[in-house]
PDB file of C-alpha atoms in Angstrom:
ATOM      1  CA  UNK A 263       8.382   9.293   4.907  1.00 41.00           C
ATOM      2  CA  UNK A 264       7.322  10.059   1.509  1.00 43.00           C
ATOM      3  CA  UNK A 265       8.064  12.318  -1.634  1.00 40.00           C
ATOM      4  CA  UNK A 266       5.892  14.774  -3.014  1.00 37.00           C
ATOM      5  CA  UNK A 267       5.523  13.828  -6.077  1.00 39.00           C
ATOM      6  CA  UNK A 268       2.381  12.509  -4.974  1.00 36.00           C
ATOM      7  CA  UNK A 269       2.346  14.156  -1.719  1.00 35.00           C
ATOM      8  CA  UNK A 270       4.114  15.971   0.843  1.00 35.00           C
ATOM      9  CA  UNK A 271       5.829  14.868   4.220  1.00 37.00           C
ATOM     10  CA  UNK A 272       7.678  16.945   6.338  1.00 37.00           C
ATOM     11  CA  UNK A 273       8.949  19.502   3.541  1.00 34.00           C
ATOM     12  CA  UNK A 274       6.646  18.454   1.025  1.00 35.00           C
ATOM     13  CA  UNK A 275       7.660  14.985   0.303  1.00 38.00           C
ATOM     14  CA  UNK A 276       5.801  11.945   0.522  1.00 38.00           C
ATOM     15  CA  UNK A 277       6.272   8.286   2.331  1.00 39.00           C
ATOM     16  CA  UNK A 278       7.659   4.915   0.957  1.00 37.00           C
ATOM     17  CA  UNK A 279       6.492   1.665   0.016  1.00 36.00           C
ATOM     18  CA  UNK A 280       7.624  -1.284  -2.051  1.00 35.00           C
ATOM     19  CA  UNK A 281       7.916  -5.021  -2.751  1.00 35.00           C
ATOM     20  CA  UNK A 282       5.614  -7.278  -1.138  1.00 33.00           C
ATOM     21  CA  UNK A 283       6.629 -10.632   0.144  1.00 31.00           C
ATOM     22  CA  UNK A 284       7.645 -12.125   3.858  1.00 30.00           C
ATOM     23  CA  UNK A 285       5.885 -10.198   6.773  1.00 32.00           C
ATOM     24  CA  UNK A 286       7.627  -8.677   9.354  1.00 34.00           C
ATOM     25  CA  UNK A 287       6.065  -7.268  12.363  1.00 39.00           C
ATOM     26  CA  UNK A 288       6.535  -4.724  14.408  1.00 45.00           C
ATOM     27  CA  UNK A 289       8.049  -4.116  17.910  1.00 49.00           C
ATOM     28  CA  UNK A 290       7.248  -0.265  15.637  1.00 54.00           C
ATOM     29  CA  UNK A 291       3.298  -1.198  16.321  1.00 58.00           C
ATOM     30  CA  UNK A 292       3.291  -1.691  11.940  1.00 63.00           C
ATOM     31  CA  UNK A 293       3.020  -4.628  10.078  1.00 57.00           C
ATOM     32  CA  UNK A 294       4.738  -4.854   7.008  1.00 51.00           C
ATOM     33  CA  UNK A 295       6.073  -7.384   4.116  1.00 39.00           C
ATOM     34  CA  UNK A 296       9.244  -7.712   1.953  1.00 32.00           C
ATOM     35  CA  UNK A 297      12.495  -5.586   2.013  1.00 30.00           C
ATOM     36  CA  UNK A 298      12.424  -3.223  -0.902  1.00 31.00           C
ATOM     37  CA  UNK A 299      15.307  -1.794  -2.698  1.00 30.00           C
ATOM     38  CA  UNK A 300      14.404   0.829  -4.767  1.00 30.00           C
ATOM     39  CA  UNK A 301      13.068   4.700  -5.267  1.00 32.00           C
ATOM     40  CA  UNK A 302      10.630   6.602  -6.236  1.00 35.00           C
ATOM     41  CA  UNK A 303       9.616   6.859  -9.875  1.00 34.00           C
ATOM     42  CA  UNK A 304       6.855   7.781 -11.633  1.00 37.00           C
ATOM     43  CA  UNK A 305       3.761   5.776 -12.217  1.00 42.00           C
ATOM     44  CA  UNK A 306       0.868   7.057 -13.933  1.00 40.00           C
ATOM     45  CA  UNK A 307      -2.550   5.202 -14.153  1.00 43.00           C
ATOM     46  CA  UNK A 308      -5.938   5.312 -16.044  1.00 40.00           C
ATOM     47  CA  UNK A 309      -9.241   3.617 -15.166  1.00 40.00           C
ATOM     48  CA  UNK A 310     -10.779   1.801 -17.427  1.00 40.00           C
ATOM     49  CA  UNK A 311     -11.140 -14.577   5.476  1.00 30.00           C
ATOM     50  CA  UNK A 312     -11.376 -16.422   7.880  1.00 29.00           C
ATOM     51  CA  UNK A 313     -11.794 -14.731  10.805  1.00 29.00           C
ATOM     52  CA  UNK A 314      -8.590 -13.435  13.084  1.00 29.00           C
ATOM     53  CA  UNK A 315      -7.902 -12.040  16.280  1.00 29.00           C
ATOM     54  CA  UNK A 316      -4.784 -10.197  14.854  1.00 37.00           C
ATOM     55  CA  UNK A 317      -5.235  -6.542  13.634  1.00 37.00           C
ATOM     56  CA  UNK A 318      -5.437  -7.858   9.891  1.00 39.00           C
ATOM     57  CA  UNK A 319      -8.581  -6.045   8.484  1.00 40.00           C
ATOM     58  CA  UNK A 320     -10.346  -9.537   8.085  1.00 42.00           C
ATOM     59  CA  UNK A 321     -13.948  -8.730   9.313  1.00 41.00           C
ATOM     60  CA  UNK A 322     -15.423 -11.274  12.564  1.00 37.00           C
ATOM     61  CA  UNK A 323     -17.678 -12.840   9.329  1.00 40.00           C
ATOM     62  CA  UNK A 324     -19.040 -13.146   6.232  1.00 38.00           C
ATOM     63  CA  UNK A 325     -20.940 -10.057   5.212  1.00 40.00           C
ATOM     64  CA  UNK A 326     -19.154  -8.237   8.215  1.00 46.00           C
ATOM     65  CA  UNK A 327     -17.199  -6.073   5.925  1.00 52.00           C
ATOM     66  CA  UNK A 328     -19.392  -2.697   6.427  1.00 61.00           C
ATOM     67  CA  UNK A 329     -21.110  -3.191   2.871  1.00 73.00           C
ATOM     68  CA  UNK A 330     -22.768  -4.938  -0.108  1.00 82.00           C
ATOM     69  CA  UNK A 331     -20.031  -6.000  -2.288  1.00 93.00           C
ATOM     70  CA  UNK A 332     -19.732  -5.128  -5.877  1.00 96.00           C
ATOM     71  CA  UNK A 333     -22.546  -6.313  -8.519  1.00 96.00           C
ATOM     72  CA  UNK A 334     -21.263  -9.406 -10.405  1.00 97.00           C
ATOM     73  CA  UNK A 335     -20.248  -8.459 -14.487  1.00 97.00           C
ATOM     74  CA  UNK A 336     -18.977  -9.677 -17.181  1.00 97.00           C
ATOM     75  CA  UNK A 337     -15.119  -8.958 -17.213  1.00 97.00           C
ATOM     76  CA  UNK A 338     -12.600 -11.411 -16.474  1.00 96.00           C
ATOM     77  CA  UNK A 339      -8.897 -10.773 -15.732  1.00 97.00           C
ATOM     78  CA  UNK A 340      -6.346 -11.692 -18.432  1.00 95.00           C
ATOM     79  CA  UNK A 341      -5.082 -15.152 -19.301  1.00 95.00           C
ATOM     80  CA  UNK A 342      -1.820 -15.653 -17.494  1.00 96.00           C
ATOM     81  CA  UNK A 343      -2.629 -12.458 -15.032  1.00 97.00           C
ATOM     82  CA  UNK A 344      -0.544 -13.122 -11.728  1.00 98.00           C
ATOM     83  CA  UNK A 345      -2.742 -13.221  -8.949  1.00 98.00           C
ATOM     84  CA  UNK A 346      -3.281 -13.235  -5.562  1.00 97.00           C
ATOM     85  CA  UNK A 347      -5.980 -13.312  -2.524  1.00 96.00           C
ATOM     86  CA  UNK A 348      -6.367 -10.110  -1.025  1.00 95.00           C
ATOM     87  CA  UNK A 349      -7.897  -8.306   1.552  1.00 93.00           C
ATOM     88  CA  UNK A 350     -12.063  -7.245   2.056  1.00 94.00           C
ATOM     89  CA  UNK A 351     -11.793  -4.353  -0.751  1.00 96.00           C
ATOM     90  CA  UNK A 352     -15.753  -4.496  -1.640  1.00 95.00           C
ATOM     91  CA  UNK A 353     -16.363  -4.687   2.313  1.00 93.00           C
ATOM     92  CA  UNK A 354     -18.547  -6.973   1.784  1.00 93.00           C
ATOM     93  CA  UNK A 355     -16.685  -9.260   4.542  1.00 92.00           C
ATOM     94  CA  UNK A 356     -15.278 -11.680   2.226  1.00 95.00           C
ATOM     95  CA  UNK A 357     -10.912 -11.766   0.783  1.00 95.00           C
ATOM     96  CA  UNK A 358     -10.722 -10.552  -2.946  1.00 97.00           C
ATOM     97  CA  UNK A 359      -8.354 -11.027  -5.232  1.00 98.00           C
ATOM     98  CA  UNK A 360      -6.044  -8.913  -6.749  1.00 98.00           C
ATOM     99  CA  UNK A 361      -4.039  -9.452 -10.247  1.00 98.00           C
ATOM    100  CA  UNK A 362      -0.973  -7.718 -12.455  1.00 98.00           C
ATOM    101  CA  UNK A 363      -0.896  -8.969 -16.001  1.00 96.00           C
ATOM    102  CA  UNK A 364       2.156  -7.429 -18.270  1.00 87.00           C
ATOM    103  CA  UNK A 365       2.871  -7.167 -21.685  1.00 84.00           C
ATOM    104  CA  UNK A 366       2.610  -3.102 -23.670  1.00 87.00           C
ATOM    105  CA  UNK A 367      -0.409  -1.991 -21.467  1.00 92.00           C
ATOM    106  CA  UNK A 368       0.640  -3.281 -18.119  1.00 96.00           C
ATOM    107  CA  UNK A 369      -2.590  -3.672 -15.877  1.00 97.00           C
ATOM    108  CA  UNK A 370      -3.669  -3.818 -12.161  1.00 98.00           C
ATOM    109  CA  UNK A 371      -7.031  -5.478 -11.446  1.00 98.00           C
ATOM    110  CA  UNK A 372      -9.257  -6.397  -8.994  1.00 98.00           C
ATOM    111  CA  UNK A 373     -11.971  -9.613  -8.919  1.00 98.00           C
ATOM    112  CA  UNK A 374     -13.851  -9.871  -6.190  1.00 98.00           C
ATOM    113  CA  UNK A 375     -15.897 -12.809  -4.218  1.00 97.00           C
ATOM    114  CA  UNK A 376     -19.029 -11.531  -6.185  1.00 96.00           C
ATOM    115  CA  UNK A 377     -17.905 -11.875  -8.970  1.00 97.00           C
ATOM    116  CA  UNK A 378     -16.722  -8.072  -9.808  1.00 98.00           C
ATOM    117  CA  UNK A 379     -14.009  -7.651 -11.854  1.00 98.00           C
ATOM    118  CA  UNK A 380     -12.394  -3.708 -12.571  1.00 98.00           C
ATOM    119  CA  UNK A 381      -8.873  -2.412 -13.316  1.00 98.00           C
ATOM    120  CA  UNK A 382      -6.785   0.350 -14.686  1.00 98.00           C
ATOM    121  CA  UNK A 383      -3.485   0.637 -16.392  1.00 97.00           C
ATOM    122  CA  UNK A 384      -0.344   1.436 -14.832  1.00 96.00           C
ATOM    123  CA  UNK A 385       3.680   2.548 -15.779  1.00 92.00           C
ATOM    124  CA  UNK A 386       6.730   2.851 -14.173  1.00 88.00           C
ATOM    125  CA  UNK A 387      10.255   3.516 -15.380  1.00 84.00           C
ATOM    126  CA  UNK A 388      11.804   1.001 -12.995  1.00 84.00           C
ATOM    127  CA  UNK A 389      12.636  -2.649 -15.012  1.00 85.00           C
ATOM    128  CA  UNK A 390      11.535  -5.210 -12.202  1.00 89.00           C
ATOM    129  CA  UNK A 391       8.187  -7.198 -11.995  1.00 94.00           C
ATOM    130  CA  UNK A 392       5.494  -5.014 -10.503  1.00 96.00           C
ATOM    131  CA  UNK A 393       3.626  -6.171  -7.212  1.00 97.00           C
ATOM    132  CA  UNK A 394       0.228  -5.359  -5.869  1.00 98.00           C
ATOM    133  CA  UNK A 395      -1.794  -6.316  -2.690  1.00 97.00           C
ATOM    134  CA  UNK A 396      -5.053  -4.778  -1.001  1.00 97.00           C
ATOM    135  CA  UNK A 397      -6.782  -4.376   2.265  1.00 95.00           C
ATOM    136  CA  UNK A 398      -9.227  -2.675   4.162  1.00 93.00           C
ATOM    137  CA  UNK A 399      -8.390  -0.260   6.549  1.00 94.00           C
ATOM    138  CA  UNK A 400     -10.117   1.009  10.124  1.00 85.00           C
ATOM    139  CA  UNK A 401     -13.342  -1.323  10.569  1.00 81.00           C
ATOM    140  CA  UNK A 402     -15.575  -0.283   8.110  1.00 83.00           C
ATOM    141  CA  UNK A 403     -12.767   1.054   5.408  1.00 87.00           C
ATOM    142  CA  UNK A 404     -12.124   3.093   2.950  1.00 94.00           C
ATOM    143  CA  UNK A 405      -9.875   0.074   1.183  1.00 96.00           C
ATOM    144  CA  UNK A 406      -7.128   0.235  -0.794  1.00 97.00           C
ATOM    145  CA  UNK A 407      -4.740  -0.999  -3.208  1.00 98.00           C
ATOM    146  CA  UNK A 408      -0.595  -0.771  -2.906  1.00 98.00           C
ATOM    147  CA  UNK A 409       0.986  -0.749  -6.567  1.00 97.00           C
ATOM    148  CA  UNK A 410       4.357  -1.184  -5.844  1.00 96.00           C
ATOM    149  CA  UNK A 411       6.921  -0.735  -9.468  1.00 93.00           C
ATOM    150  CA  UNK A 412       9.989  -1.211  -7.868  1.00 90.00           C
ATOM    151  CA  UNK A 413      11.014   2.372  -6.695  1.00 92.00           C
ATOM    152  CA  UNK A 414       7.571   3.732  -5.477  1.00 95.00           C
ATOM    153  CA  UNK A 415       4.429   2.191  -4.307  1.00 97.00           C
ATOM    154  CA  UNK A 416       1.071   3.929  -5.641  1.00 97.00           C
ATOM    155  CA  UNK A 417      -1.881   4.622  -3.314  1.00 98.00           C
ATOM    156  CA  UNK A 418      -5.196   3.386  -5.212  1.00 98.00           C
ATOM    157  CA  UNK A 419      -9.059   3.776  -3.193  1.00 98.00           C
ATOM    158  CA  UNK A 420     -11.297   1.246  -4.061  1.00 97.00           C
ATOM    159  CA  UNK A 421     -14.565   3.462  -4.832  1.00 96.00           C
ATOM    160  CA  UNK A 422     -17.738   2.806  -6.186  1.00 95.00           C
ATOM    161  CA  UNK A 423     -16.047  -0.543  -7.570  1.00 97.00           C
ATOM    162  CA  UNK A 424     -13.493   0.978  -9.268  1.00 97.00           C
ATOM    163  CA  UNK A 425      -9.786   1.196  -8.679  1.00 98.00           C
ATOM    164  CA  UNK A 426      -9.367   5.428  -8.036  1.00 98.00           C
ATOM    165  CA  UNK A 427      -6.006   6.985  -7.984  1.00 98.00           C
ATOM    166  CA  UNK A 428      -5.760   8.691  -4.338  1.00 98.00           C
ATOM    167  CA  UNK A 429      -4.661  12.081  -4.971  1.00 98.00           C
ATOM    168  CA  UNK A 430      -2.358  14.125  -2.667  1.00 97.00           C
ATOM    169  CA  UNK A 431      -2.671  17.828  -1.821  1.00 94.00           C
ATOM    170  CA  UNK A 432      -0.734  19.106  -5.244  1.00 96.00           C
ATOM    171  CA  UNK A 433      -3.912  16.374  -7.256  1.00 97.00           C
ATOM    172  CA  UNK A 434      -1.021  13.935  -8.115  1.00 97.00           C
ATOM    173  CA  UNK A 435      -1.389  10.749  -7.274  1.00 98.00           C
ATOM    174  CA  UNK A 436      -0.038   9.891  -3.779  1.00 98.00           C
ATOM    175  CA  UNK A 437       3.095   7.918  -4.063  1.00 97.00           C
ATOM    176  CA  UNK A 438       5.483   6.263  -1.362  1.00 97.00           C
ATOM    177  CA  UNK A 439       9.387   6.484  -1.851  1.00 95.00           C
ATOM    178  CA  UNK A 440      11.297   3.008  -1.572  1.00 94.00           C
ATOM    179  CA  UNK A 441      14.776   4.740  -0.742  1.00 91.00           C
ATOM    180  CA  UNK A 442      15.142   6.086  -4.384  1.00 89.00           C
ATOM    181  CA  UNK A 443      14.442   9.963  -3.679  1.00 88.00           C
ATOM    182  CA  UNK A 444      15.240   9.547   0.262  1.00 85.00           C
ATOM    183  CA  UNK A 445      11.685  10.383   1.411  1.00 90.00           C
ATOM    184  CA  UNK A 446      10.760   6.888   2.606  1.00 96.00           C
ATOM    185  CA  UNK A 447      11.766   3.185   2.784  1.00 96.00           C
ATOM    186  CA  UNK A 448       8.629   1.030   3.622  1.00 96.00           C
ATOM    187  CA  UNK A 449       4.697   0.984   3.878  1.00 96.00           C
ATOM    188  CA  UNK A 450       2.762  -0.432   6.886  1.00 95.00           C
ATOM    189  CA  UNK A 451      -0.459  -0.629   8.889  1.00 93.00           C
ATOM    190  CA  UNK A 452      -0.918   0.610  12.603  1.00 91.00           C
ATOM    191  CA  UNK A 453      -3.161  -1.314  14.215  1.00 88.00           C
ATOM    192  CA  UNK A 454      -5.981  -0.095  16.528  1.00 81.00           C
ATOM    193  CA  UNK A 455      -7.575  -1.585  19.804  1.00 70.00           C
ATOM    194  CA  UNK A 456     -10.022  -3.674  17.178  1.00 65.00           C
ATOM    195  CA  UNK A 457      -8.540  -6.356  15.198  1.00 58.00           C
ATOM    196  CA  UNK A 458      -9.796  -4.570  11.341  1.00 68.00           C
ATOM    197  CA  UNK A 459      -8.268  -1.683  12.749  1.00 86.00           C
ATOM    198  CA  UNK A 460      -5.971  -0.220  10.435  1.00 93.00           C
ATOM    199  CA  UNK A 461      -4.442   3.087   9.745  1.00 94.00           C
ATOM    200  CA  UNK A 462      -2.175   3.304   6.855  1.00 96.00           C
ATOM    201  CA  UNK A 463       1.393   4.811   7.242  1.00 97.00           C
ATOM    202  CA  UNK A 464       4.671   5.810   5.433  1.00 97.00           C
ATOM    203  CA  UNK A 465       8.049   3.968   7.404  1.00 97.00           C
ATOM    204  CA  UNK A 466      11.503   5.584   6.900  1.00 97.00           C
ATOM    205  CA  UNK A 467      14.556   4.111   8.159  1.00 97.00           C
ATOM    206  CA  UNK A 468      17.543   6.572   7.834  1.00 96.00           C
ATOM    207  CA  UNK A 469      21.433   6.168   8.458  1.00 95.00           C
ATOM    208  CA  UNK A 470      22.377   8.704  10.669  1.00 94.00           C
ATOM    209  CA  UNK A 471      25.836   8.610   9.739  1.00 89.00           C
ATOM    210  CA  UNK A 472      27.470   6.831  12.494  1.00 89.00           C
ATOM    211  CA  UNK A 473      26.640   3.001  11.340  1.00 90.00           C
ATOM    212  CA  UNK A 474      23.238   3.224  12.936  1.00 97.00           C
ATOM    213  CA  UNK A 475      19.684   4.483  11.962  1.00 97.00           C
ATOM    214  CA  UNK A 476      16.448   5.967  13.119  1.00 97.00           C
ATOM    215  CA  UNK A 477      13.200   4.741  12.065  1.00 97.00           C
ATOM    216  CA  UNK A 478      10.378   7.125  11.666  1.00 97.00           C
ATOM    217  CA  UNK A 479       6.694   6.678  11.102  1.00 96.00           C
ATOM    218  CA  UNK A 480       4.236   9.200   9.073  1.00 97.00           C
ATOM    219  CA  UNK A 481       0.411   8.583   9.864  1.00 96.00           C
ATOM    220  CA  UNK A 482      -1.148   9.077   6.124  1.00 97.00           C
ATOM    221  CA  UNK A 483      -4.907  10.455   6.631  1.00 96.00           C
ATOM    222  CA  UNK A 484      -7.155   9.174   4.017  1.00 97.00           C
ATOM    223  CA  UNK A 485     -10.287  11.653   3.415  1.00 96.00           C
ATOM    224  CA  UNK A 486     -13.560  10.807   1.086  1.00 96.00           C
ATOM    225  CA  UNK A 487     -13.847   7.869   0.744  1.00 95.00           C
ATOM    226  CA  UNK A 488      -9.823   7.296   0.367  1.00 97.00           C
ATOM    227  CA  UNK A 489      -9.597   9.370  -2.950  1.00 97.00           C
ATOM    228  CA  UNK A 490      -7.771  12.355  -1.163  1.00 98.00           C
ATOM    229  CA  UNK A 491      -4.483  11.407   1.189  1.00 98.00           C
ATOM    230  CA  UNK A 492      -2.263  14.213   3.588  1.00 97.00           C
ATOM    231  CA  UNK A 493       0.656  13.254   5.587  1.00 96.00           C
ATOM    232  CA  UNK A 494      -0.105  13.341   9.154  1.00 96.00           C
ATOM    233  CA  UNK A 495       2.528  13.255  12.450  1.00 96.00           C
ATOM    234  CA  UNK A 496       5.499  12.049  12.447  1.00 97.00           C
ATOM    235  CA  UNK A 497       6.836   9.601  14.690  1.00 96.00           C
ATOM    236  CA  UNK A 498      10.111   8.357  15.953  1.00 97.00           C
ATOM    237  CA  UNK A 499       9.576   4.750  16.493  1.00 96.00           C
ATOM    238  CA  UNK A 500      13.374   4.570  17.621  1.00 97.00           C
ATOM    239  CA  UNK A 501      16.975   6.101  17.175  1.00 97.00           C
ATOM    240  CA  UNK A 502      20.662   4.156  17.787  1.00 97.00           C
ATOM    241  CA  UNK A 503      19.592   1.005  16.119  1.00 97.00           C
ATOM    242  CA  UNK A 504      21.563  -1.621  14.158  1.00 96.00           C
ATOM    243  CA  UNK A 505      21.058  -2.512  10.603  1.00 96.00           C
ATOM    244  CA  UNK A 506      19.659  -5.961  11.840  1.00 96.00           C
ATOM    245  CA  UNK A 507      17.084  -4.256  13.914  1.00 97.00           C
ATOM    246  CA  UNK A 508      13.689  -5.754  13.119  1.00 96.00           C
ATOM    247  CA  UNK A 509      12.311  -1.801  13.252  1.00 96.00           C
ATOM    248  CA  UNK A 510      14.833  -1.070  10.379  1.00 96.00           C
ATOM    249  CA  UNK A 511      14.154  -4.240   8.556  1.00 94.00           C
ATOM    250  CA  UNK A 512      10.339  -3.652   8.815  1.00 93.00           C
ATOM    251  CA  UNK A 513      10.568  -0.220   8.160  1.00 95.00           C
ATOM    252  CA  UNK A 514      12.114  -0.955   4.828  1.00 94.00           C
ATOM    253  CA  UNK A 515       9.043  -3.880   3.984  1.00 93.00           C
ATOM    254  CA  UNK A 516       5.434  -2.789   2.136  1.00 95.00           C
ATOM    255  CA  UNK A 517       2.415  -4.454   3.750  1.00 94.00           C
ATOM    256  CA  UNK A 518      -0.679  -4.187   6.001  1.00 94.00           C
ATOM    257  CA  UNK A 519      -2.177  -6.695   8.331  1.00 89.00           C
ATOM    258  CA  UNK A 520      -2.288 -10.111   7.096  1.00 88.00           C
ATOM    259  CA  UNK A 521      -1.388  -8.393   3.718  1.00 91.00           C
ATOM    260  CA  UNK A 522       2.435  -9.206   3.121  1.00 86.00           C
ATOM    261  CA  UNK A 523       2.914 -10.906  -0.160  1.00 85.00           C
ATOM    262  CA  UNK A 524       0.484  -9.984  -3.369  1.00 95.00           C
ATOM    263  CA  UNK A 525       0.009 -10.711  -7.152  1.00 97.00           C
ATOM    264  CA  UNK A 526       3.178 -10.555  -9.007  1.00 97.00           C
ATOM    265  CA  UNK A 527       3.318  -8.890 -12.483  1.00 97.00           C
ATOM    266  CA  UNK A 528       4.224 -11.704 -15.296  1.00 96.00           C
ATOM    267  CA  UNK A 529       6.851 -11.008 -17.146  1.00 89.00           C
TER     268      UNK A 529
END
């Protein structure tokens, strides 16, 4: 699920989502990365491919992305930025990449194959290296970026080549819990009949008390253009299920698609 800080899930809460690193994949019909630890703290933020048959949000081909890309500029990312290829987020059917670079104004930017490059600053109260990946979602977007700062992962929409905050129903940005406020454990993608796609979703394993747990799934409905997110249903994927279960061990991973690992934050 989720905390409402940023949005609100059953109760007015929002989902989870953190760390990204070694996919896991779902008997849960998600795909997802990492385990995370972590909860949910604050994280404010200012603006300044080859093909697959998996549901990964790679297009069938180059300019198969549902737009034009960004225009080429001038701006580079930092010197010693971590980095990482990415998913379609200029859907202009060709990977991107995404990059963290630390230091007193911590930053999370995009470059993309054009040549594009746009960010916006970022902070979180939690001391471990931030992560970041991207990825288009359903076939012809909106994409976005998961800003994960240890105990929360923060929903960005990739608009008008720009990285936009998505905003929940209270106009905070939309933030999933990673176990630290009990709304949420994990972020992953459902995938669709087509193999781009994807529908974004908060995963939340919980202990029910008797040494096993039930793993729930919260749709997250993305509206213009991905700037404004609402929970949607929530699903039991399954009840009764060990701590080894690959449903609780996916449901407690951040990823999408063939999106699993991202751009570390250098510290």
């Amino acid at each position: 699920m989720i905390t409402t800080r940023a949005l609100a899930l059953p109760a007015a809460s929002l989902l989870a989502l953190s760390a990204v690193l070694t996919a896991c994949g779902g008997q849960d019909g998600t795909t997802g990365a990492e385990t995370s630890s972590a909860a949910s703290s604050p994280v404010s933020a200012t603006s300044s491919a080859s093909p697959s048959t998996a549901a990964d949000g790679v297009p069938d081909g180059v300019g198969a992305g549902g737009g034009n890309g960004c225009a080429p500029n001038s701006a580079t990312a930092p010197a010693g930025a971590g980095t990482a290829t990415t998913g379609d987020v200029d859907l202009d059917g060709e990977a991107d990449t995404v990059w963290l670079s630390g230091g007193p104004e911590r930053t999370l930017g995009i470059t993309t194959a054009t040549g594009a490059t746009f960010s916006t600053t970022f902070t979180g109260a939690a001391p471990q290296a931030a992560t970041a990946l991207g990825q288009k979602l359903q076939p012809a977007g909106p994409a976005v970026v998961l800003l994960n700062t240890g105990r929360s992962v923060a929903l960005y929409a990739v608009v008008d080549c720009a990285l936009t905050p998505t905003l929940n129903a209270q106009g905070e940005q939309y933030v999933f819990d990673l176990g630290f406020t009990g709304y949420g454990t994990g972020v992953g993608c459902v995938a669709g009949g087509d193999e781009e796609d994807l529908s974004l979703a908060g995963l939340n394993a919980v202990d029910t008390g008797d040494g096993t747990y039930r793993v729930t799934r919260t749709a997250v409905q993305l509206d213009d253009f991905g700037r404004r997110a609402t929970n949607g249903e929530t699903t039991v994927v399954a009840e009764g299920l060990s701590a080894e279960d690959p449903r609780v061990q996916n449901a407690r991973t951040v990823g999408c698609g063939n999106q699993t690992s991202g751009a570390v934050e250098p510290q």
